[in-house]
Amino acid sequence: MPENQKKALQDPIFSILAEAADELSVDCFVIGGFVRDYLLQRGMPKDIDVVAVGSGIELAKSVASKLPGNPKISIFKNFGTAMIKHNDLELEFVGARKESYNRDSRKPVVENGSLEDDQKRRDFTINALAFSLCKRNFGELLDPFDGVQDLGKKIIRTPLEPGVTYSDDPLRMMRAIRFATQLGFTIELKSLQAITENKERIKIVSKERIVDELHKILQSEKPSIGFALLHKTGVLNYILPELMALEGIEEIEGQRHKDNFWHTLEVVDNISKTTENLWLRWAALLHDMGKAPTKKFHKKIGWTFHGHEFVGSKMVYTLFKRLRMPLNDKMKFVQKMVLMSSRPIVLSEDYATDSAVRRLIFDAGDFVDDLMTLCEADITTKNPRKQNTYKNNFKIVRQKIIEVEERDHIRNFQPPISGEEIMKAFNLKPSREIGLIKSAIKEAILEGEIPNEYNSAYRYMVAKGKQLGLKISENER
Ligand code: ATP
Ligand code: MG
């Protein structure tokens, strides 16, 4: 057995697994992602999939009884699987099985089978690899479909006929594209064709599973690989048609606009170099979505996309809802980024006044840095001189944000005078005037007419009240 395989199974957990399997007289193997990631040296995987030729649940019970601290087993009887959490490891147990599929569901009919049957039902050759935990050949690598060779050649290939594999379970189309993106692998041509032919079957996959894969694509080093493949195979049209609508360049009277689909993919790759924040990456993916429905040609000024940020931010909601993504503060964050995505650009094109910077900080709040990161990623010009200018301009805006924030503390703006104080000062009942005065104070601060502090705001309030015909109450004098 090669040295490195031995090392893979060095953790004491594997001897415990082997011992338990031996006592029950079942053959048992580590399979799938653990073996693949170990051989790719992606670090020691934390998920361990164990397949038993017999009952996975019985094996799990026996393993749990041998582990210190008697860990809890979660048993999923319907699936014939069990799960144990042990230290930072997650052990998944299943009995070896054969699968057959119906046309209208991705849930197979299952019967017991051999290890080979189980390897055949795996999606890709690189995911069908197994290490034996049997006493007679502990640590042996079982690779019936040349998965190791495919790891070397960096190829995603199915063990069986690709047409059948993808049609049986169309989630595999997303998985193929996700692995290609995560690992920088190529999908074998026959597979790519089969995905293209079966693209429509993505409809039978649950939204949650699709979104899981989209997250993983977005969390990769170069997400554009995945989106380009989703586009090439046509799957994208079924899951994110809003992005497909951005593709293409139109020309009227010699005036062209850029292809906003390919531009978007560049922006996503750019931002992935500077942030791990999944939701900021989503914002990059969706930031120009409103450009398709707002596109217009004007004889005098050429192509415009007026209001695309606002339209785009509304589309974020529709898209999240359709994909059953939670409509929570993450969604609101993405909406905010899309809505504000042009603001720093406008600032950087001109001299950024203090008041414009204060307004930007006020509107973006804690997310002003994220917004700047998005705008910097949005620079995709191939002209090095322009690229430099834009980058420099954003640097200036960033510097200005720091200066203005240090001085004026706008980031988490709290009105220096509360509504109650205004009521007390003018002896007012709740009324329209209070709102007017409050927003006048806020405006005066943002415009730089008064500093963001109590005394100045109080004086301003008194003056504003006077204008509205209000009198300061006796005990406030
Ligand atoms: P990761 O954990 O990074 O998502 P993984 O390959 O471990 O990658 P899991 O979803 O954890 O993926 O699945 C574990 C194993 O189960 C896979 O390696 C593969 O052998 C098998 N598998 C998972 N999903 C499918 C599927 N849809 N069709 C066939 N086999 C699958
Ligand atoms: Mg896994």
Short mmCIF file of C-alpha atoms and ligand atoms in Angstrom, two decimals:
data_model
loop_
_atom_site.label_atom_id
_atom_site.label_comp_id
_atom_site.label_asym_id
_atom_site.label_seq_id
_atom_site.Cartn_x
_atom_site.Cartn_y
_atom_site.Cartn_z
CA MET A 1 0.00 0.00 0.00
CA PRO A 2 1.46 3.41 -0.92
CA GLU A 3 2.61 5.49 2.06
CA ASN A 4 0.08 8.25 1.50
CA GLN A 5 -2.88 5.86 1.54
CA LYS A 6 -1.78 4.54 4.90
CA LYS A 7 -1.66 8.10 6.16
CA ALA A 8 -5.22 8.72 5.04
CA LEU A 9 -6.45 6.07 7.44
CA GLN A 10 -4.18 6.93 10.34
CA ASP A 11 -6.89 8.55 12.45
CA PRO A 12 -7.92 6.07 15.19
CA ILE A 13 -11.50 6.29 13.95
CA PHE A 14 -10.62 4.02 11.01
CA SER A 15 -9.33 1.20 13.25
CA ILE A 16 -12.54 1.48 15.26
CA LEU A 17 -14.58 1.27 12.07
CA ALA A 18 -12.58 -1.76 10.92
CA GLU A 19 -12.95 -3.50 14.27
CA ALA A 20 -16.71 -2.92 14.42
CA ALA A 21 -17.16 -4.15 10.85
CA ASP A 22 -15.07 -7.23 11.55
CA GLU A 23 -17.13 -8.11 14.62
CA LEU A 24 -20.33 -7.84 12.59
CA SER A 25 -18.71 -9.73 9.71
CA VAL A 26 -19.59 -7.02 7.21
CA ASP A 27 -17.23 -5.50 4.67
CA CYS A 28 -16.86 -1.79 5.05
CA PHE A 29 -15.27 1.01 3.02
CA VAL A 30 -14.65 4.76 3.07
CA ILE A 31 -16.00 6.13 -0.17
CA GLY A 32 -16.56 9.25 -2.24
CA GLY A 33 -15.57 12.78 -1.27
CA PHE A 34 -13.17 11.76 1.51
CA VAL A 35 -11.08 9.60 -0.79
CA ARG A 36 -11.20 12.11 -3.64
CA ASP A 37 -10.23 15.09 -1.49
CA TYR A 38 -7.56 13.11 0.31
CA LEU A 39 -5.92 12.06 -2.96
CA LEU A 40 -6.17 15.63 -4.25
CA GLN A 41 -4.46 16.77 -1.06
CA ARG A 42 -7.23 19.22 -0.32
CA GLY A 43 -6.54 18.75 3.39
CA MET A 44 -7.95 16.04 5.65
CA PRO A 45 -11.69 15.93 4.87
CA LYS A 46 -14.07 16.20 7.83
CA ASP A 47 -16.95 14.33 6.16
CA ILE A 48 -16.43 10.60 6.04
CA ASP A 49 -18.85 8.49 4.01
CA VAL A 50 -18.83 4.86 5.05
CA VAL A 51 -20.49 2.12 3.05
CA ALA A 52 -21.16 -1.28 4.58
CA VAL A 53 -22.02 -4.39 2.61
CA GLY A 54 -24.87 -5.07 5.01
CA SER A 55 -26.66 -2.74 7.37
CA GLY A 56 -25.12 0.75 7.63
CA ILE A 57 -27.32 1.46 10.63
CA GLU A 58 -26.14 -1.60 12.58
CA LEU A 59 -22.54 -0.70 11.85
CA ALA A 60 -23.13 2.86 13.03
CA LYS A 61 -24.61 1.60 16.30
CA SER A 62 -21.65 -0.63 16.95
CA VAL A 63 -19.16 2.14 16.09
CA ALA A 64 -20.93 4.59 18.40
CA SER A 65 -20.73 2.11 21.29
CA LYS A 66 -16.96 1.93 20.84
CA LEU A 67 -16.41 5.69 20.75
CA PRO A 68 -15.55 7.64 23.91
CA GLY A 69 -18.41 9.76 25.25
CA ASN A 70 -21.08 7.59 23.61
CA PRO A 71 -21.93 10.01 20.78
CA LYS A 72 -25.48 10.36 19.56
CA ILE A 73 -26.50 8.57 16.39
CA SER A 74 -29.02 10.15 14.05
CA ILE A 75 -30.83 7.40 12.22
CA PHE A 76 -32.75 7.98 8.99
CA LYS A 77 -34.65 4.70 8.67
CA ASN A 78 -36.34 5.58 5.39
CA PHE A 79 -33.01 6.15 3.72
CA GLY A 80 -31.22 3.34 5.53
CA THR A 81 -28.56 5.78 6.70
CA ALA A 82 -27.10 6.90 10.01
CA MET A 83 -24.89 9.75 11.10
CA ILE A 84 -22.48 10.19 14.00
CA LYS A 85 -20.69 13.37 14.99
CA HIS A 86 -17.40 12.59 16.62
CA ASN A 87 -15.01 15.42 17.55
CA ASP A 88 -14.95 17.52 14.40
CA LEU A 89 -15.71 14.55 12.15
CA GLU A 90 -19.05 13.71 10.60
CA LEU A 91 -19.50 10.04 9.84
CA GLU A 92 -22.24 9.04 7.42
CA PHE A 93 -23.15 5.34 7.21
CA VAL A 94 -25.06 3.62 4.45
CA GLY A 95 -25.56 0.03 3.28
CA ALA A 96 -24.18 -0.78 -0.19
CA ARG A 97 -27.02 -0.50 -2.68
CA LYS A 98 -28.23 -0.78 -6.22
CA GLU A 99 -30.44 1.97 -7.56
CA SER A 100 -33.01 2.28 -10.32
CA TYR A 101 -34.87 5.42 -11.28
CA ASN A 102 -38.32 6.52 -12.38
CA ARG A 103 -38.65 9.21 -15.01
CA ASP A 104 -40.44 11.80 -12.90
CA SER A 105 -38.40 11.71 -9.72
CA ARG A 106 -34.78 11.90 -8.72
CA LYS A 107 -35.45 9.53 -5.82
CA PRO A 108 -34.36 6.03 -6.77
CA VAL A 109 -35.83 2.65 -5.97
CA VAL A 110 -33.21 0.99 -3.81
CA GLU A 111 -32.16 -2.60 -3.17
CA ASN A 112 -29.19 -4.11 -1.36
CA GLY A 113 -26.09 -4.64 -3.43
CA SER A 114 -22.36 -5.20 -3.50
CA LEU A 115 -19.61 -2.59 -3.21
CA GLU A 116 -19.35 -2.56 -7.01
CA ASP A 117 -23.10 -1.90 -7.31
CA ASP A 118 -22.66 0.97 -4.90
CA GLN A 119 -19.72 2.42 -6.82
CA LYS A 120 -21.76 2.27 -10.03
CA ARG A 121 -24.49 4.45 -8.56
CA ARG A 122 -21.98 7.22 -7.76
CA ASP A 123 -22.08 10.28 -9.95
CA PHE A 124 -18.48 10.57 -11.11
CA THR A 125 -15.47 8.28 -11.41
CA ILE A 126 -13.59 10.56 -9.00
CA ASN A 127 -16.44 10.15 -6.50
CA ALA A 128 -16.57 6.36 -6.79
CA LEU A 129 -13.17 5.75 -5.21
CA ALA A 130 -13.09 3.69 -2.03
CA PHE A 131 -10.55 2.68 0.62
CA SER A 132 -11.11 -0.73 2.12
CA LEU A 133 -11.54 -0.99 5.88
CA CYS A 134 -11.75 -4.78 5.74
CA LYS A 135 -9.13 -6.71 7.74
CA ARG A 136 -7.95 -8.67 4.70
CA ASN A 137 -7.03 -5.64 2.61
CA PHE A 138 -7.18 -2.64 4.94
CA GLY A 139 -6.26 0.58 3.12
CA GLU A 140 -6.50 -0.85 -0.41
CA LEU A 141 -7.80 1.62 -2.97
CA LEU A 142 -10.72 0.27 -4.98
CA ASP A 143 -11.02 2.10 -8.25
CA PRO A 144 -13.11 0.21 -10.80
CA PHE A 145 -13.64 3.18 -13.13
CA ASP A 146 -10.15 4.68 -13.27
CA GLY A 147 -11.02 7.56 -11.00
CA VAL A 148 -7.39 8.03 -9.99
CA GLN A 149 -6.45 8.46 -13.62
CA ASP A 150 -9.22 11.06 -13.99
CA LEU A 151 -7.96 12.88 -10.90
CA GLY A 152 -4.59 13.11 -12.63
CA LYS A 153 -6.10 14.22 -15.92
CA LYS A 154 -8.47 16.57 -14.12
CA ILE A 155 -11.54 15.15 -15.78
CA ILE A 156 -15.15 14.84 -14.64
CA ARG A 157 -16.51 11.63 -16.10
CA THR A 158 -19.47 9.41 -15.16
CA PRO A 159 -18.97 5.70 -14.39
CA LEU A 160 -21.96 4.73 -16.56
CA GLU A 161 -23.50 6.13 -19.74
CA PRO A 162 -23.71 9.93 -19.16
CA GLY A 163 -27.14 10.23 -20.81
CA VAL A 164 -28.56 7.82 -18.21
CA THR A 165 -26.59 9.26 -15.28
CA TYR A 166 -27.84 12.83 -15.79
CA SER A 167 -31.35 11.89 -16.76
CA ASP A 168 -31.72 9.63 -13.69
CA ASP A 169 -30.71 12.38 -11.30
CA PRO A 170 -30.44 15.82 -12.92
CA LEU A 171 -28.88 17.26 -9.76
CA ARG A 172 -25.72 15.62 -11.08
CA MET A 173 -25.63 18.25 -13.84
CA MET A 174 -25.20 20.92 -11.21
CA ARG A 175 -22.71 18.77 -9.31
CA ALA A 176 -20.59 18.17 -12.42
CA ILE A 177 -20.43 21.89 -13.06
CA ARG A 178 -19.77 22.64 -9.39
CA PHE A 179 -16.89 20.14 -9.16
CA ALA A 180 -15.43 21.49 -12.41
CA THR A 181 -15.49 24.96 -10.84
CA GLN A 182 -14.20 23.98 -7.37
CA LEU A 183 -11.44 21.72 -8.64
CA GLY A 184 -10.62 23.45 -11.93
CA PHE A 185 -11.46 20.20 -13.80
CA THR A 186 -12.81 19.74 -17.33
CA ILE A 187 -16.12 17.99 -17.91
CA GLU A 188 -15.69 15.22 -20.45
CA LEU A 189 -17.28 16.09 -23.80
CA LYS A 190 -19.81 13.21 -23.71
CA SER A 191 -20.93 14.43 -20.30
CA LEU A 192 -21.22 18.01 -21.45
CA GLN A 193 -23.38 16.91 -24.36
CA ALA A 194 -25.55 14.81 -22.08
CA ILE A 195 -26.03 17.76 -19.73
CA THR A 196 -27.01 19.93 -22.67
CA GLU A 197 -29.54 17.32 -23.80
CA ASN A 198 -30.99 16.88 -20.32
CA LYS A 199 -30.96 20.52 -19.23
CA GLU A 200 -34.72 20.75 -19.03
CA ARG A 201 -34.80 17.99 -16.43
CA ILE A 202 -33.25 20.38 -13.92
CA LYS A 203 -36.92 21.24 -13.30
CA ILE A 204 -37.38 18.12 -11.17
CA VAL A 205 -34.60 19.13 -8.78
CA SER A 206 -35.61 21.02 -5.67
CA LYS A 207 -34.72 24.71 -5.50
CA GLU A 208 -32.84 24.16 -2.25
CA ARG A 209 -30.45 21.68 -3.86
CA ILE A 210 -29.91 23.97 -6.83
CA VAL A 211 -29.13 26.90 -4.53
CA ASP A 212 -26.68 24.74 -2.52
CA GLU A 213 -24.74 24.10 -5.69
CA LEU A 214 -24.91 27.76 -6.75
CA HIS A 215 -23.48 28.73 -3.37
CA LYS A 216 -20.62 26.29 -3.84
CA ILE A 217 -19.93 27.62 -7.33
CA LEU A 218 -19.94 31.18 -5.99
CA GLN A 219 -17.62 30.20 -3.13
CA SER A 220 -15.02 28.83 -5.56
CA GLU A 221 -11.87 30.68 -6.50
CA LYS A 222 -13.11 31.40 -10.02
CA PRO A 223 -16.91 31.21 -10.10
CA SER A 224 -17.09 32.24 -13.77
CA ILE A 225 -16.04 28.69 -14.72
CA GLY A 226 -19.34 27.41 -13.35
CA PHE A 227 -21.55 30.14 -14.75
CA ALA A 228 -19.93 29.82 -18.18
CA LEU A 229 -20.67 26.07 -18.08
CA LEU A 230 -24.25 26.63 -16.92
CA HIS A 231 -24.58 29.05 -19.83
CA LYS A 232 -22.92 26.76 -22.38
CA THR A 233 -25.13 23.79 -21.49
CA GLY A 234 -28.27 25.92 -21.31
CA VAL A 235 -29.01 24.99 -17.68
CA LEU A 236 -28.69 28.65 -16.70
CA ASN A 237 -31.83 29.51 -18.63
CA TYR A 238 -33.85 27.32 -16.27
CA ILE A 239 -32.36 28.57 -13.04
CA LEU A 240 -31.26 32.18 -13.58
CA PRO A 241 -32.96 33.43 -16.75
CA GLU A 242 -32.37 37.02 -15.58
CA LEU A 243 -28.67 36.53 -16.20
CA MET A 244 -29.19 34.96 -19.61
CA ALA A 245 -31.16 38.05 -20.59
CA LEU A 246 -27.99 40.12 -20.12
CA GLU A 247 -26.17 38.29 -22.86
CA GLY A 248 -25.48 39.93 -26.18
CA ILE A 249 -24.35 43.17 -27.72
CA GLU A 250 -26.70 45.33 -29.74
CA GLU A 251 -25.62 47.88 -32.26
CA ILE A 252 -27.70 50.75 -33.58
CA GLU A 253 -26.29 53.51 -35.73
CA GLY A 254 -22.79 52.36 -34.93
CA GLN A 255 -23.34 52.54 -31.16
CA ARG A 256 -22.76 49.40 -29.12
CA HIS A 257 -23.12 48.54 -25.45
CA LYS A 258 -21.03 45.97 -23.62
CA ASP A 259 -22.16 42.38 -23.16
CA ASN A 260 -23.45 42.57 -19.63
CA PHE A 261 -23.49 38.82 -19.06
CA TRP A 262 -19.78 38.30 -19.68
CA HIS A 263 -19.04 41.54 -17.89
CA THR A 264 -20.93 40.24 -14.85
CA LEU A 265 -18.87 37.06 -14.78
CA GLU A 266 -15.69 39.13 -14.78
CA VAL A 267 -17.02 41.18 -11.89
CA VAL A 268 -17.79 38.01 -9.91
CA ASP A 269 -14.25 36.69 -10.50
CA ASN A 270 -12.79 40.05 -9.53
CA ILE A 271 -14.71 40.27 -6.30
CA SER A 272 -13.83 36.68 -5.42
CA LYS A 273 -10.19 37.75 -5.26
CA THR A 274 -10.96 40.29 -2.56
CA THR A 275 -13.80 38.83 -0.46
CA GLU A 276 -15.02 35.50 0.87
CA ASN A 277 -18.41 37.03 1.66
CA LEU A 278 -20.90 34.82 -0.18
CA TRP A 279 -23.61 37.48 -0.19
CA LEU A 280 -21.31 40.11 -1.60
CA ARG A 281 -20.48 37.62 -4.35
CA TRP A 282 -24.22 37.17 -4.95
CA ALA A 283 -24.51 40.96 -5.18
CA ALA A 284 -21.77 41.00 -7.81
CA LEU A 285 -23.62 38.30 -9.76
CA LEU A 286 -26.89 40.22 -9.68
CA HIS A 287 -25.69 43.83 -9.73
CA ASP A 288 -26.50 44.47 -13.40
CA MET A 289 -29.62 42.31 -13.62
CA GLY A 290 -31.85 45.36 -14.08
CA LYS A 291 -30.03 46.28 -17.27
CA ALA A 292 -32.00 43.91 -19.48
CA PRO A 293 -35.46 45.33 -18.72
CA THR A 294 -34.30 48.98 -18.71
CA LYS A 295 -32.21 49.00 -21.87
CA LYS A 296 -33.09 51.78 -24.32
CA PHE A 297 -31.53 53.44 -27.32
CA HIS A 298 -31.63 57.23 -27.69
CA LYS A 299 -30.57 58.86 -30.89
CA LYS A 300 -28.58 61.53 -29.11
CA ILE A 301 -26.98 59.75 -26.18
CA GLY A 302 -26.85 56.13 -27.30
CA TRP A 303 -27.61 53.18 -24.99
CA THR A 304 -29.01 53.85 -21.53
CA PHE A 305 -30.09 51.69 -18.61
CA HIS A 306 -31.86 54.31 -16.53
CA GLY A 307 -33.03 53.09 -13.16
CA HIS A 308 -31.47 49.65 -13.62
CA GLU A 309 -30.23 49.69 -10.02
CA PHE A 310 -33.73 50.18 -8.64
CA VAL A 311 -35.30 47.65 -11.02
CA GLY A 312 -32.46 45.24 -10.25
CA SER A 313 -32.98 45.51 -6.50
CA LYS A 314 -36.67 44.64 -6.97
CA MET A 315 -35.65 41.67 -9.12
CA VAL A 316 -33.44 40.41 -6.28
CA TYR A 317 -36.58 39.81 -4.23
CA THR A 318 -38.35 37.96 -7.05
CA LEU A 319 -35.30 35.85 -7.72
CA PHE A 320 -34.72 34.92 -4.08
CA LYS A 321 -38.38 34.06 -3.73
CA ARG A 322 -38.42 31.89 -6.82
CA LEU A 323 -35.31 30.02 -5.66
CA ARG A 324 -36.81 29.64 -2.17
CA MET A 325 -33.90 31.48 -0.64
CA PRO A 326 -34.62 33.04 2.73
CA LEU A 327 -36.07 36.55 2.42
CA ASN A 328 -34.00 37.82 5.33
CA ASP A 329 -31.32 40.39 6.06
CA LYS A 330 -28.96 38.66 3.61
CA MET A 331 -31.44 39.34 0.83
CA LYS A 332 -31.82 42.92 2.00
CA PHE A 333 -28.06 43.28 1.92
CA VAL A 334 -27.93 42.05 -1.69
CA GLN A 335 -30.78 44.41 -2.57
CA LYS A 336 -28.98 47.32 -0.99
CA MET A 337 -25.75 46.58 -2.82
CA VAL A 338 -27.59 46.36 -6.16
CA LEU A 339 -29.58 49.51 -5.45
CA MET A 340 -26.48 51.49 -4.53
CA SER A 341 -24.12 49.88 -7.04
CA SER A 342 -23.63 53.06 -9.09
CA ARG A 343 -23.36 55.56 -6.27
CA PRO A 344 -19.59 55.42 -5.64
CA ILE A 345 -19.02 55.43 -9.41
CA VAL A 346 -20.85 58.72 -9.75
CA LEU A 347 -18.78 60.10 -6.87
CA SER A 348 -15.51 58.93 -8.35
CA GLU A 349 -16.19 60.50 -11.72
CA ASP A 350 -16.34 63.96 -10.29
CA TYR A 351 -14.85 65.79 -7.33
CA ALA A 352 -16.40 64.02 -4.35
CA THR A 353 -17.82 66.71 -2.08
CA ASP A 354 -17.98 66.12 1.66
CA SER A 355 -21.74 66.20 1.59
CA ALA A 356 -21.94 63.60 -1.19
CA VAL A 357 -19.61 61.35 0.83
CA ARG A 358 -21.70 61.90 3.98
CA ARG A 359 -24.82 60.87 2.05
CA LEU A 360 -23.10 57.77 0.76
CA ILE A 361 -22.04 56.76 4.27
CA PHE A 362 -25.50 57.57 5.63
CA ASP A 363 -27.26 55.43 2.99
CA ALA A 364 -24.81 52.52 2.99
CA GLY A 365 -24.29 52.48 6.77
CA ASP A 366 -22.10 49.60 7.87
CA PHE A 367 -21.92 48.28 4.32
CA VAL A 368 -20.04 51.16 2.80
CA ASP A 369 -16.82 49.12 2.57
CA ASP A 370 -18.64 46.26 0.88
CA LEU A 371 -20.14 48.70 -1.58
CA MET A 372 -16.71 50.07 -2.43
CA THR A 373 -15.42 46.51 -2.89
CA LEU A 374 -18.26 45.83 -5.31
CA CYS A 375 -17.56 48.98 -7.31
CA GLU A 376 -13.86 48.24 -7.53
CA ALA A 377 -14.66 44.75 -8.82
CA ASP A 378 -16.93 46.36 -11.40
CA ILE A 379 -13.92 47.82 -13.22
CA THR A 380 -13.47 45.51 -16.19
CA THR A 381 -12.09 47.88 -18.81
CA LYS A 382 -9.21 46.40 -20.79
CA ASN A 383 -7.65 49.82 -21.25
CA PRO A 384 -4.81 49.96 -18.69
CA ARG A 385 -4.82 53.74 -18.54
CA LYS A 386 -8.55 53.89 -17.80
CA GLN A 387 -8.27 51.03 -15.37
CA ASN A 388 -5.63 52.91 -13.42
CA THR A 389 -7.64 56.09 -13.39
CA TYR A 390 -10.78 54.33 -12.10
CA LYS A 391 -8.85 52.46 -9.42
CA ASN A 392 -7.18 55.64 -8.30
CA ASN A 393 -10.47 57.50 -8.18
CA PHE A 394 -11.93 54.83 -5.90
CA LYS A 395 -8.86 55.05 -3.71
CA ILE A 396 -9.56 58.74 -3.31
CA VAL A 397 -13.20 58.06 -2.46
CA ARG A 398 -12.17 55.45 0.11
CA GLN A 399 -9.76 57.92 1.69
CA LYS A 400 -12.45 60.56 1.76
CA ILE A 401 -14.88 58.15 3.42
CA ILE A 402 -12.35 57.57 6.21
CA GLU A 403 -11.73 61.30 6.71
CA VAL A 404 -15.38 62.29 6.68
CA GLU A 405 -16.38 59.44 8.96
CA GLU A 406 -13.67 60.28 11.48
CA ARG A 407 -14.92 63.83 11.64
CA ASP A 408 -18.70 63.50 11.29
CA HIS A 409 -19.57 59.98 12.53
CA ILE A 410 -22.29 59.33 10.01
CA ARG A 411 -21.92 55.54 9.76
CA ASN A 412 -24.51 54.64 12.35
CA PHE A 413 -26.25 57.96 12.32
CA GLN A 414 -28.37 58.64 15.40
CA PRO A 415 -30.23 61.95 15.30
CA PRO A 416 -28.54 64.21 17.91
CA ILE A 417 -31.98 65.48 18.96
CA SER A 418 -34.79 63.03 19.51
CA GLY A 419 -38.46 63.49 18.64
CA GLU A 420 -39.31 63.64 22.35
CA GLU A 421 -36.89 66.47 22.90
CA ILE A 422 -38.43 68.43 20.04
CA MET A 423 -41.91 67.89 21.53
CA LYS A 424 -40.71 69.02 24.92
CA ALA A 425 -38.87 72.07 23.56
CA PHE A 426 -41.90 73.40 21.71
CA ASN A 427 -44.51 71.92 23.97
CA LEU A 428 -45.97 69.92 21.09
CA LYS A 429 -48.19 66.86 20.84
CA PRO A 430 -47.11 64.24 18.26
CA SER A 431 -47.47 66.08 14.95
CA ARG A 432 -46.15 66.66 11.47
CA GLU A 433 -43.84 69.47 12.65
CA ILE A 434 -41.70 67.09 14.67
CA GLY A 435 -40.93 65.00 11.60
CA LEU A 436 -40.18 68.15 9.62
CA ILE A 437 -37.73 69.44 12.21
CA LYS A 438 -36.07 66.06 12.62
CA SER A 439 -35.45 65.64 8.93
CA ALA A 440 -34.32 69.26 8.58
CA ILE A 441 -31.66 68.62 11.25
CA LYS A 442 -30.55 65.45 9.47
CA GLU A 443 -30.36 67.26 6.13
CA ALA A 444 -28.38 70.12 7.66
CA ILE A 445 -25.85 67.67 9.05
CA LEU A 446 -25.53 65.74 5.79
CA GLU A 447 -25.19 68.99 3.84
CA GLY A 448 -22.51 70.17 6.26
CA GLU A 449 -24.43 73.24 7.41
CA ILE A 450 -24.01 72.15 11.02
CA PRO A 451 -21.71 69.57 12.67
CA ASN A 452 -23.15 66.28 13.93
CA GLU A 453 -23.39 67.28 17.61
CA TYR A 454 -25.99 68.26 20.20
CA ASN A 455 -25.55 72.02 20.76
CA SER A 456 -25.43 72.94 17.08
CA ALA A 457 -28.41 70.71 16.39
CA TYR A 458 -30.33 72.33 19.27
CA ARG A 459 -29.72 75.83 17.92
CA TYR A 460 -30.73 74.67 14.48
CA MET A 461 -33.92 73.16 15.90
CA VAL A 462 -34.85 76.43 17.60
CA ALA A 463 -34.33 78.37 14.37
CA LYS A 464 -36.27 75.85 12.32
CA GLY A 465 -39.12 75.91 14.84
CA LYS A 466 -39.29 79.65 14.59
CA GLN A 467 -39.65 79.41 10.82
CA LEU A 468 -42.58 77.08 11.35
CA GLY A 469 -44.17 79.57 13.73
CA LEU A 470 -43.45 77.52 16.85
CA LYS A 471 -42.55 78.99 20.21
CA ILE A 472 -40.01 77.55 22.58
CA SER A 473 -41.76 76.45 25.78
CA GLU A 474 -41.26 78.42 29.04
CA ASN A 475 -39.25 75.83 30.97
CA GLU A 476 -36.83 75.34 28.04
CA ARG A 477 -35.61 78.90 28.00
P1 ATP B 1 -18.77 17.76 -1.05
O1 ATP B 1 -18.88 17.21 0.32
O2 ATP B 1 -17.64 18.65 -1.30
O3 ATP B 1 -20.07 18.33 -1.53
P2 ATP B 1 -18.91 15.07 -1.93
O4 ATP B 1 -18.44 14.35 -3.17
O5 ATP B 1 -18.45 14.50 -0.65
O6 ATP B 1 -18.48 16.57 -2.07
P3 ATP B 1 -21.56 14.65 -0.96
O7 ATP B 1 -22.80 15.31 -1.36
O8 ATP B 1 -21.04 14.79 0.42
O9 ATP B 1 -20.46 15.12 -2.01
O10 ATP B 1 -21.75 13.12 -1.32
C1 ATP B 1 -20.86 12.09 -0.92
C2 ATP B 1 -20.72 11.06 -2.02
O11 ATP B 1 -21.99 10.55 -2.36
C3 ATP B 1 -20.15 11.60 -3.33
O12 ATP B 1 -18.74 11.62 -3.32
C4 ATP B 1 -20.73 10.65 -4.33
O13 ATP B 1 -19.99 9.45 -4.36
C5 ATP B 1 -22.09 10.34 -3.77
N1 ATP B 1 -23.14 11.22 -4.30
C6 ATP B 1 -23.60 12.35 -3.75
N2 ATP B 1 -24.61 12.88 -4.47
C7 ATP B 1 -24.79 12.05 -5.51
C8 ATP B 1 -25.69 12.01 -6.61
N3 ATP B 1 -26.60 12.98 -6.78
N4 ATP B 1 -25.61 10.99 -7.48
C9 ATP B 1 -24.69 10.00 -7.29
N5 ATP B 1 -23.82 9.98 -6.30
C10 ATP B 1 -23.85 10.98 -5.40
MG MG B 2 -19.08 15.23 1.36
#
